[in-house]
Amino acid sequence: MSHRPDRLRIDSGGDQFTVSGRSPRLSWRLPPRFTGCTAYELEALVDDIPLAPVLRTSAEHLFVPWPWAPLGSCQRVTWRVRVRGDQGYSDWSEPTSFEAGLLNEDWTARWISPVEGADEGSGMRPAYSLSARFELTGQVRSARLYATALGVYEAFVNGRRAGSAELTPGSTSYDHTLYAQAMDVTQSLQRGGNELEVLLSDGWYRGKTGGFRLPSGWGTTTAVRLELHLWHHDGSRKIVRSDDKWTSSRSRITRADLMDGQVVDLGSPPDVRRPVLVDHVVAPGIDWSPAPPVRKIETRLPVAMRQIDTGSWVADFGQNASGWISLADLGPAGARTVIDYGEFARPDGDLTTSHLDSVLPEGGPVRFRQRDEIVSAGDGEVFEPRHTVHGFQYARLRRDDGGAIDPASVTMHVVHSDLARTATFICSSADLNRLQDIAVWSFRGNAVDVPTDCPTRERIGWTGDYQVFAPAAARLYDVLGFSRKWLRSVRDDQLPDGRIANFSPDGRRTKLNLEDRLARTTGSAGWGDAIVAVPMELYEAYGDREVLAENWDAMVRWVDWCLEAARTHRHPSRIERSAEPPPHEQFIWDGTYHWGEWAEPTPKAPDGTPLEPPQSDWQKADKGELGTAYLYRSSATLARIAEILGRPADAVRYAAIADQVLDAWRVEFLDESGQTAGDTQAGYVRALSFGLIPGELRQSAVRRLVELIRAAGNHLGTGFLSTAQLLPVLADHGYADVAYDLLFQRTSPSWLAMLDRGATTIWEDWDGVDVNGNPHDSLNHYSKGAVVHFLHTHVLGLRQAEGSVGWESFVVAPAHHPEITWARGSYESPQGRIEVAWQIEGETFRLTVDVPPGSTAEVTFPNGEKATLPPGHFTTTRPSVGLTPARA
């Protein structure tokens, strides 16, 4: 076993190599068998020149500040570390490398834009080719292409695609933030003439966005900026830049839109090239992303391919996902193939997407479409659309010449952010294993550069959805950089008054259109609170204090707006009861717009027909119980964050506010028996999870929650905001049996009903496919998939200890069920790999735990016995008694 630190990394992303800014933070894991460290020593080379070694007396090993002078553009770093602990000094780690990007102030390239003809409109514009030629006389030692765009771009050197990242430069709030990419193109260069080309399309910048397919409002002109840096063996450097010498033309991609799809005419003659436009755009400074890139993650062949009629086939890939199809069989020259993508196939085998149609606020329909079209050149080319992305399990392929399509020529490429998987889980229940599988796939399909609600109809980063799923995401994957990137857009999009936009990046530019209908629905409890909840979740999971610091101002502005909204607005029903508000009402947040619990199970008539309340009734309902609950949680969390950041005055202020909000909530929404005013499953889950109910009434409230569940026939009644906490609240209050009754429920609304009806991802609606086999709404919406966190924290029993940060301590305490006889799983924590496995064999409970360096574990056995474990590998047995948890 190696006794050296490992998993050396910095807090940056990158494609072929990691790329940083001036002062990256360093992290590593302690060597095996080290219980901690008292010092560390760092060595580094910058451009092959050694830096002075750094020796620090410190136990830190995560997010260590850069200890040397800030880096300059394009510098290359190799570094290593060793630590001192109770066993003396470790061996040196293996060295690892990264590069500084081209820093904003050092860019000399011009912004260039294609010359466009008449504007075909959003969703109908072509992709443009921008190119230049240059000569190389000497041999190149190394070459880096630095590029970014307002739009989506692909770069090519002598016809070879640069890098492996897709959909670059990614989705950001382009008025404030723009990331560049760095690519190694050394092997693509040649002596003599070389060509540098970029394909540029609308992308997130000015393409369609959201369920209404409205154009993004970031700008009206696409543009690209790039520099090719060539280092020669003699030490000289040559730079090729985008400038006025470049030319542009329409490409063979005659239409490109991320939502609607891509049209390519492979046989079209080259267009006339024209000089580019120079500096016709206003762009923010260029930065380097902390997130991993979007990539092609895997490929899948059809599990079935059914002919629908002459020349028309439907391919089933067996899994709903995000990505696109590559097609090798394009037919003879001039043949047109149309590919429609969707999530559902009717019993006759044909594709349908009508469940994803939308209706404009003005009442007009918006027909859903994801369609690629290819006209063959007849020369054996392979079609692959890289200027769009689709959510689909099924694809209908139609050949206008009626020719057959070879199934072997059809491949699905799964495309999303290349997140590192950090957790595994498997148990004796095939249903629970499958449930985790579809929830993971649902998150993957919605992790295309930003956390989206669905990869089909809307594809936007709704704050409420990610706020709910963030704890599960942080267990399943390393989402720190991915989430920090998204949070920067949340800050960029914050409204002048402090409200958080409903979704980010906000291509609708709500902050500039304050009279728009969308602005009037902005500032909802449970959605805007993501700016507080998500950074805190990341801090607790990864130990990154900076994620709190960089979001502090936005958190304060949000909570202060919420407090002002509570003070100055009253719900009409409260005004009817009392013209003058009692003092506590200044802390009741009820009079502004709230989305509410959202997507709670719809009550049904005896014949199974949904009984939906009129839209106007839902809009007008008093949601103060929910709003005030979130106001308490965010203000209390803000007080904790202030303490962490060393802001004692703010900590005192917001703690006092939180106490006042809590008192107001209890006066207004809780009676002396522990019953809430709303008396709903969601309300009790939220109140118990947020700590709103005093200790002496908690069991009464839990019992009422259980009564509601039993009255519903052991069915849940929760929607987006509270479903994630439903099972943990029950299990942690002594009702693990009820939690498992819900988890194993097979009739709707339930998770297993989704499985039984063929779900391969989590649905937006509990009846996403109804009992008659008809689809409704999105079939890939990860919110309700947050239940998989319970599989890790309670079925496996592995969770971080209360008050722990970065998994310095954790708990192993499975909540047992007779149908689950074993479980095993792992988690790549910031401290190292944790492994847990338990099994019941007759009257014996066997447990194995691996505790990494820097952590301790507290184990609770079935008989209630507890044990504290230091770092190391442990296997033990106990009697399998007391496996049915007692009611607390």
CSV table of N, CA and C in Angstrom, one decimal, residues 463-587:
chain,number,residue,atom,x,y,z
A,463,THR,N,-34.1,27.1,-10.3
A,463,THR,CA,-33.5,27.1,-9.0
A,463,THR,C,-34.1,26.1,-8.0
A,464,GLY,N,-35.4,26.0,-8.0
A,464,GLY,CA,-36.1,25.1,-7.0
A,464,GLY,C,-35.7,23.7,-7.3
A,465,ASP,N,-35.6,23.3,-8.5
A,465,ASP,CA,-35.3,21.9,-8.8
A,465,ASP,C,-33.9,21.5,-8.3
A,466,TYR,N,-32.9,22.4,-8.5
A,466,TYR,CA,-31.6,22.0,-8.1
A,466,TYR,C,-31.4,22.1,-6.6
A,467,GLN,N,-32.1,23.1,-6.0
A,467,GLN,CA,-32.1,23.2,-4.5
A,467,GLN,C,-32.5,21.9,-3.8
A,468,VAL,N,-33.5,21.3,-4.4
A,468,VAL,CA,-34.1,20.0,-3.9
A,468,VAL,C,-33.1,18.9,-4.1
A,469,PHE,N,-32.5,18.8,-5.3
A,469,PHE,CA,-31.7,17.7,-5.7
A,469,PHE,C,-30.2,17.8,-5.2
A,470,ALA,N,-29.8,19.0,-4.9
A,470,ALA,CA,-28.3,19.2,-4.6
A,470,ALA,C,-27.7,18.2,-3.6
A,471,PRO,N,-28.4,17.8,-2.5
A,471,PRO,CA,-27.8,16.8,-1.6
A,471,PRO,C,-27.6,15.5,-2.3
A,472,ALA,N,-28.5,15.0,-3.1
A,472,ALA,CA,-28.4,13.8,-3.8
A,472,ALA,C,-27.3,13.9,-4.8
A,473,ALA,N,-27.2,15.0,-5.5
A,473,ALA,CA,-26.2,15.2,-6.6
A,473,ALA,C,-24.8,15.2,-6.0
A,474,ALA,N,-24.7,15.8,-4.8
A,474,ALA,CA,-23.4,15.9,-4.1
A,474,ALA,C,-22.9,14.5,-3.6
A,475,ARG,N,-23.9,13.6,-3.4
A,475,ARG,CA,-23.5,12.2,-3.0
A,475,ARG,C,-23.1,11.4,-4.2
A,476,LEU,N,-23.9,11.6,-5.3
A,476,LEU,CA,-23.7,10.7,-6.5
A,476,LEU,C,-22.5,11.1,-7.3
A,477,TYR,N,-22.2,12.4,-7.4
A,477,TYR,CA,-21.1,12.9,-8.2
A,477,TYR,C,-20.4,14.0,-7.5
A,478,ASP,N,-19.2,14.3,-8.0
A,478,ASP,CA,-18.5,15.5,-7.6
A,478,ASP,C,-19.1,16.7,-8.4
A,479,VAL,N,-19.9,17.4,-7.7
A,479,VAL,CA,-20.6,18.5,-8.4
A,479,VAL,C,-20.2,19.9,-7.9
A,480,LEU,N,-19.0,20.0,-7.2
A,480,LEU,CA,-18.6,21.3,-6.7
A,480,LEU,C,-18.4,22.3,-7.8
A,481,GLY,N,-17.5,22.0,-8.7
A,481,GLY,CA,-17.2,22.9,-9.8
A,481,GLY,C,-18.4,23.2,-10.7
A,482,PHE,N,-19.2,22.2,-11.0
A,482,PHE,CA,-20.4,22.3,-11.8
A,482,PHE,C,-21.4,23.2,-11.1
A,483,SER,N,-21.5,23.1,-9.8
A,483,SER,CA,-22.5,23.9,-9.0
A,483,SER,C,-22.0,25.3,-8.9
A,484,ARG,N,-20.7,25.5,-8.6
A,484,ARG,CA,-20.2,26.8,-8.5
A,484,ARG,C,-20.3,27.6,-9.8
A,485,LYS,N,-20.1,26.9,-10.9
A,485,LYS,CA,-20.3,27.6,-12.2
A,485,LYS,C,-21.8,28.1,-12.3
A,486,TRP,N,-22.7,27.2,-12.0
A,486,TRP,CA,-24.1,27.6,-12.1
A,486,TRP,C,-24.5,28.7,-11.1
A,487,LEU,N,-24.0,28.6,-9.9
A,487,LEU,CA,-24.3,29.7,-8.9
A,487,LEU,C,-23.7,31.1,-9.4
A,488,ARG,N,-22.7,31.1,-10.1
A,488,ARG,CA,-22.2,32.4,-10.7
A,488,ARG,C,-23.3,33.0,-11.6
A,489,SER,N,-24.0,32.2,-12.4
A,489,SER,CA,-25.0,32.7,-13.2
A,489,SER,C,-26.2,33.1,-12.3
A,490,VAL,N,-26.5,32.4,-11.3
A,490,VAL,CA,-27.6,32.8,-10.3
A,490,VAL,C,-27.3,34.2,-9.8
A,491,ARG,N,-26.0,34.4,-9.4
A,491,ARG,CA,-25.7,35.8,-8.9
A,491,ARG,C,-25.7,36.8,-10.1
A,492,ASP,N,-25.3,36.4,-11.3
A,492,ASP,CA,-25.3,37.3,-12.4
A,492,ASP,C,-26.7,37.8,-12.7
A,493,ASP,N,-27.7,36.9,-12.5
A,493,ASP,CA,-29.1,37.2,-12.9
A,493,ASP,C,-29.9,37.8,-11.8
A,494,GLN,N,-29.3,37.9,-10.6
A,494,GLN,CA,-30.1,38.5,-9.5
A,494,GLN,C,-30.7,39.8,-9.9
A,495,LEU,N,-32.0,40.0,-9.5
A,495,LEU,CA,-32.7,41.3,-9.9
A,495,LEU,C,-32.1,42.4,-9.0
A,496,PRO,N,-32.3,43.7,-9.5
A,496,PRO,CA,-31.8,44.8,-8.7
A,496,PRO,C,-32.3,44.9,-7.3
A,497,ASP,N,-33.5,44.4,-7.0
A,497,ASP,CA,-34.1,44.5,-5.7
A,497,ASP,C,-33.7,43.3,-4.8
A,498,GLY,N,-32.9,42.3,-5.3
A,498,GLY,CA,-32.5,41.2,-4.5
A,498,GLY,C,-33.1,39.9,-4.8
A,499,ARG,N,-34.2,39.9,-5.6
A,499,ARG,CA,-34.9,38.7,-6.0
A,499,ARG,C,-33.9,37.8,-6.8
A,500,ILE,N,-34.1,36.5,-6.6
A,500,ILE,CA,-33.4,35.5,-7.4
A,500,ILE,C,-34.3,35.1,-8.6
A,501,ALA,N,-33.7,35.1,-9.8
A,501,ALA,CA,-34.5,34.7,-11.0
A,501,ALA,C,-35.0,33.2,-10.8
A,502,ASN,N,-36.1,32.9,-11.5
A,502,ASN,CA,-36.7,31.6,-11.4
A,502,ASN,C,-35.7,30.5,-11.9
A,503,PHE,N,-34.9,30.9,-12.9
A,503,PHE,CA,-33.9,30.0,-13.5
A,503,PHE,C,-32.7,30.8,-13.9
A,504,SER,N,-31.6,30.1,-14.0
A,504,SER,CA,-30.3,30.7,-14.4
A,504,SER,C,-29.5,29.6,-15.2
A,505,PRO,N,-28.8,30.1,-16.2
A,505,PRO,CA,-28.7,31.4,-16.8
A,505,PRO,C,-30.1,31.8,-17.4
A,506,ASP,N,-30.4,33.1,-17.2
A,506,ASP,CA,-31.8,33.6,-17.6
A,506,ASP,C,-31.7,34.3,-18.9
A,507,GLY,N,-31.9,33.5,-20.0
A,507,GLY,CA,-31.9,34.1,-21.3
A,507,GLY,C,-33.0,35.0,-21.6
A,508,ARG,N,-34.0,34.9,-20.7
A,508,ARG,CA,-35.2,35.8,-20.9
A,508,ARG,C,-34.9,37.2,-20.3
A,509,ARG,N,-33.7,37.4,-19.6
A,509,ARG,CA,-33.3,38.6,-19.0
A,509,ARG,C,-34.3,39.3,-18.1
A,510,THR,N,-34.8,38.5,-17.2
A,510,THR,CA,-35.9,39.0,-16.3
A,510,THR,C,-35.5,40.3,-15.6
A,511,LYS,N,-34.2,40.4,-15.2
A,511,LYS,CA,-33.8,41.6,-14.5
A,511,LYS,C,-33.9,42.9,-15.3
A,512,LEU,N,-34.0,42.7,-16.6
A,512,LEU,CA,-34.1,43.9,-17.4
A,512,LEU,C,-35.6,44.1,-17.9
A,513,ASN,N,-36.5,43.2,-17.5
A,513,ASN,CA,-37.9,43.3,-18.0
A,513,ASN,C,-38.8,43.1,-16.8
A,514,LEU,N,-38.8,44.0,-15.9
A,514,LEU,CA,-39.4,43.9,-14.6
A,514,LEU,C,-40.9,43.9,-14.7
A,515,GLU,N,-41.5,44.3,-15.8
A,515,GLU,CA,-43.0,44.3,-16.0
A,515,GLU,C,-43.4,43.0,-16.7
A,516,ASP,N,-42.5,42.2,-17.1
A,516,ASP,CA,-42.9,40.9,-17.8
A,516,ASP,C,-43.6,40.0,-16.9
A,517,ARG,N,-44.4,39.1,-17.4
A,517,ARG,CA,-45.1,38.1,-16.6
A,517,ARG,C,-44.1,37.3,-15.8
A,518,LEU,N,-43.0,36.9,-16.4
A,518,LEU,CA,-42.0,36.1,-15.7
A,518,LEU,C,-41.5,36.8,-14.5
A,519,ALA,N,-41.3,38.1,-14.6
A,519,ALA,CA,-40.8,38.9,-13.4
A,519,ALA,C,-41.8,38.9,-12.3
A,520,ARG,N,-43.1,38.8,-12.6
A,520,ARG,CA,-44.1,38.9,-11.6
A,520,ARG,C,-44.1,37.5,-10.8
A,521,THR,N,-43.6,36.5,-11.4
A,521,THR,CA,-43.5,35.2,-10.7
A,521,THR,C,-42.1,34.9,-10.1
A,522,THR,N,-41.3,35.9,-10.1
A,522,THR,CA,-39.9,35.7,-9.6
A,522,THR,C,-39.9,36.1,-8.1
A,523,GLY,N,-39.1,35.4,-7.4
A,523,GLY,CA,-38.9,35.6,-5.9
A,523,GLY,C,-39.7,34.7,-5.1
A,524,SER,N,-39.8,33.4,-5.6
A,524,SER,CA,-40.6,32.4,-4.9
A,524,SER,C,-39.9,31.7,-3.8
A,525,ALA,N,-40.5,31.4,-2.7
A,525,ALA,CA,-39.9,30.6,-1.6
A,525,ALA,C,-39.6,29.2,-2.2
A,526,GLY,N,-38.5,28.7,-1.8
A,526,GLY,CA,-38.1,27.4,-2.3
A,526,GLY,C,-37.4,27.4,-3.6
A,527,TRP,N,-37.5,28.4,-4.3
A,527,TRP,CA,-36.8,28.6,-5.6
A,527,TRP,C,-35.7,29.6,-5.3
A,528,GLY,N,-36.0,30.8,-5.0
A,528,GLY,CA,-34.9,31.8,-4.7
A,528,GLY,C,-34.0,31.4,-3.6
A,529,ASP,N,-34.5,30.6,-2.7
A,529,ASP,CA,-33.7,30.1,-1.5
A,529,ASP,C,-32.6,29.2,-1.9
A,530,ALA,N,-32.5,28.8,-3.2
A,530,ALA,CA,-31.4,28.1,-3.7
A,530,ALA,C,-30.1,28.8,-3.5
A,531,ILE,N,-30.1,30.1,-3.5
A,531,ILE,CA,-28.8,30.9,-3.3
A,531,ILE,C,-28.3,30.8,-2.0
A,532,VAL,N,-29.1,30.4,-1.0
A,532,VAL,CA,-28.6,30.1,0.4
A,532,VAL,C,-28.3,28.6,0.6
A,533,ALA,N,-29.3,27.8,0.1
A,533,ALA,CA,-29.3,26.3,0.4
A,533,ALA,C,-28.2,25.6,-0.3
A,534,VAL,N,-28.0,25.9,-1.6
A,534,VAL,CA,-27.0,25.2,-2.4
A,534,VAL,C,-25.6,25.5,-2.0
A,535,PRO,N,-25.2,26.7,-1.8
A,535,PRO,CA,-23.8,26.9,-1.2
A,535,PRO,C,-23.6,26.3,0.1
A,536,MET,N,-24.6,26.3,1.0
A,536,MET,CA,-24.4,25.6,2.3
A,536,MET,C,-24.2,24.1,2.1
A,537,GLU,N,-25.0,23.5,1.2
A,537,GLU,CA,-24.9,22.1,1.0
A,537,GLU,C,-23.5,21.8,0.4
A,538,LEU,N,-23.0,22.6,-0.5
A,538,LEU,CA,-21.6,22.4,-1.0
A,538,LEU,C,-20.6,22.5,0.0
A,539,TYR,N,-20.7,23.5,0.9
A,539,TYR,CA,-19.7,23.7,2.0
A,539,TYR,C,-19.7,22.5,2.9
A,540,GLU,N,-20.9,22.0,3.3
A,540,GLU,CA,-20.9,20.9,4.2
A,540,GLU,C,-20.4,19.6,3.5
A,541,ALA,N,-20.7,19.4,2.2
A,541,ALA,CA,-20.2,18.2,1.6
A,541,ALA,C,-18.8,18.2,1.2
A,542,TYR,N,-18.2,19.4,0.8
A,542,TYR,CA,-16.9,19.4,0.3
A,542,TYR,C,-15.9,20.2,1.2
A,543,GLY,N,-16.4,21.0,2.2
A,543,GLY,CA,-15.5,21.7,3.0
A,543,GLY,C,-15.0,23.0,2.4
A,544,ASP,N,-15.6,23.5,1.3
A,544,ASP,CA,-15.1,24.6,0.6
A,544,ASP,C,-15.8,25.9,1.2
A,545,ARG,N,-15.0,26.6,2.0
A,545,ARG,CA,-15.5,27.9,2.6
A,545,ARG,C,-15.7,28.9,1.5
A,546,GLU,N,-14.9,28.9,0.5
A,546,GLU,CA,-15.0,30.0,-0.6
A,546,GLU,C,-16.4,30.0,-1.2
A,547,VAL,N,-17.0,28.8,-1.3
A,547,VAL,CA,-18.3,28.8,-2.0
A,547,VAL,C,-19.4,29.6,-1.2
A,548,LEU,N,-19.2,29.7,0.1
A,548,LEU,CA,-20.0,30.6,0.9
A,548,LEU,C,-19.6,32.1,0.7
A,549,ALA,N,-18.3,32.3,0.7
A,549,ALA,CA,-17.9,33.7,0.6
A,549,ALA,C,-18.3,34.4,-0.7
A,550,GLU,N,-18.2,33.6,-1.8
A,550,GLU,CA,-18.5,34.2,-3.1
A,550,GLU,C,-20.0,34.4,-3.3
A,551,ASN,N,-20.8,33.8,-2.5
A,551,ASN,CA,-22.2,33.9,-2.6
A,551,ASN,C,-22.8,34.8,-1.5
A,552,TRP,N,-22.0,35.3,-0.6
A,552,TRP,CA,-22.5,35.9,0.6
A,552,TRP,C,-23.4,37.2,0.3
A,553,ASP,N,-22.9,38.0,-0.6
A,553,ASP,CA,-23.6,39.3,-0.9
A,553,ASP,C,-25.0,38.9,-1.5
A,554,ALA,N,-25.0,37.9,-2.4
A,554,ALA,CA,-26.3,37.6,-3.1
A,554,ALA,C,-27.2,37.0,-2.0
A,555,MET,N,-26.7,36.2,-1.1
A,555,MET,CA,-27.6,35.6,-0.1
A,555,MET,C,-28.2,36.7,0.8
A,556,VAL,N,-27.4,37.7,1.2
A,556,VAL,CA,-27.9,38.7,2.0
A,556,VAL,C,-29.0,39.5,1.3
A,557,ARG,N,-28.7,39.9,0.0
A,557,ARG,CA,-29.7,40.6,-0.7
A,557,ARG,C,-31.0,39.9,-0.9
A,558,TRP,N,-30.9,38.5,-1.1
A,558,TRP,CA,-32.1,37.7,-1.2
A,558,TRP,C,-32.9,37.7,0.1
A,559,VAL,N,-32.2,37.4,1.2
A,559,VAL,CA,-33.0,37.3,2.5
A,559,VAL,C,-33.5,38.6,2.9
A,560,ASP,N,-32.8,39.7,2.7
A,560,ASP,CA,-33.3,41.0,3.0
A,560,ASP,C,-34.5,41.4,2.2
A,561,TRP,N,-34.5,40.9,0.9
A,561,TRP,CA,-35.7,41.2,0.1
A,561,TRP,C,-36.9,40.4,0.6
A,562,CYS,N,-36.7,39.1,1.0
A,562,CYS,CA,-37.7,38.3,1.5
A,562,CYS,C,-38.3,38.9,2.8
A,563,LEU,N,-37.5,39.4,3.7
A,563,LEU,CA,-37.9,40.1,4.9
A,563,LEU,C,-38.8,41.3,4.6
A,564,GLU,N,-38.3,42.1,3.6
A,564,GLU,CA,-39.1,43.3,3.2
A,564,GLU,C,-40.4,42.9,2.6
A,565,ALA,N,-40.4,41.8,1.8
A,565,ALA,CA,-41.6,41.4,1.2
A,565,ALA,C,-42.6,40.9,2.3
A,566,ALA,N,-42.1,40.2,3.3
A,566,ALA,CA,-43.0,39.8,4.4
A,566,ALA,C,-43.6,41.0,5.1
A,567,ARG,N,-42.7,42.0,5.3
A,567,ARG,CA,-43.2,43.2,6.1
A,567,ARG,C,-44.2,44.1,5.4
A,568,THR,N,-44.1,44.1,4.0
A,568,THR,CA,-44.9,45.1,3.3
A,568,THR,C,-46.0,44.5,2.5
A,569,HIS,N,-46.1,43.1,2.5
A,569,HIS,CA,-47.2,42.5,1.7
A,569,HIS,C,-48.0,41.6,2.7
A,570,ARG,N,-49.3,41.6,2.5
A,570,ARG,CA,-50.2,40.7,3.2
A,570,ARG,C,-51.1,39.9,2.2
A,571,HIS,N,-51.3,38.7,2.5
A,571,HIS,CA,-52.3,37.9,1.6
A,571,HIS,C,-53.7,38.4,1.8
A,572,PRO,N,-54.5,38.5,0.8
A,572,PRO,CA,-55.9,39.1,0.9
A,572,PRO,C,-56.7,38.4,2.0
A,573,SER,N,-56.5,37.1,2.2
A,573,SER,CA,-57.3,36.4,3.2
A,573,SER,C,-56.9,36.9,4.6
A,574,ARG,N,-55.7,37.3,4.8
A,574,ARG,CA,-55.3,37.8,6.1
A,574,ARG,C,-55.9,39.2,6.3
A,575,ILE,N,-55.9,40.0,5.3
A,575,ILE,CA,-56.5,41.3,5.4
A,575,ILE,C,-58.0,41.2,5.7
A,576,GLU,N,-58.6,40.3,5.1
A,576,GLU,CA,-60.1,40.1,5.4
A,576,GLU,C,-60.3,39.8,6.9
A,577,ARG,N,-59.4,39.0,7.5
A,577,ARG,CA,-59.5,38.6,8.9
A,577,ARG,C,-59.2,39.8,9.8
A,578,SER,N,-58.3,40.6,9.4
A,578,SER,CA,-57.8,41.7,10.3
A,578,SER,C,-57.2,42.9,9.4
A,579,ALA,N,-57.9,44.0,9.4
A,579,ALA,CA,-57.4,45.1,8.6
A,579,ALA,C,-56.0,45.6,9.1
A,580,GLU,N,-55.8,45.5,10.4
A,580,GLU,CA,-54.5,45.9,11.0
A,580,GLU,C,-53.7,44.6,11.3
A,581,PRO,N,-52.5,44.5,10.8
A,581,PRO,CA,-51.8,43.3,11.1
A,581,PRO,C,-51.3,43.2,12.5
A,582,PRO,N,-51.4,42.1,13.2
A,582,PRO,CA,-50.7,41.9,14.5
A,582,PRO,C,-49.2,42.0,14.3
A,583,PRO,N,-48.5,42.3,15.4
A,583,PRO,CA,-47.0,42.5,15.3
A,583,PRO,C,-46.3,41.3,14.6
A,584,HIS,N,-46.7,40.1,14.9
A,584,HIS,CA,-45.9,39.0,14.4
A,584,HIS,C,-46.0,38.9,12.8
A,585,GLU,N,-47.0,39.5,12.2
A,585,GLU,CA,-47.2,39.3,10.8
A,585,GLU,C,-46.1,39.9,10.0
A,586,GLN,N,-45.3,40.8,10.5
A,586,GLN,CA,-44.3,41.4,9.7
A,586,GLN,C,-43.2,40.3,9.3
A,587,PHE,N,-43.3,39.2,9.9
A,587,PHE,CA,-42.4,38.0,9.6
A,587,PHE,C,-43.1,36.9,8.9
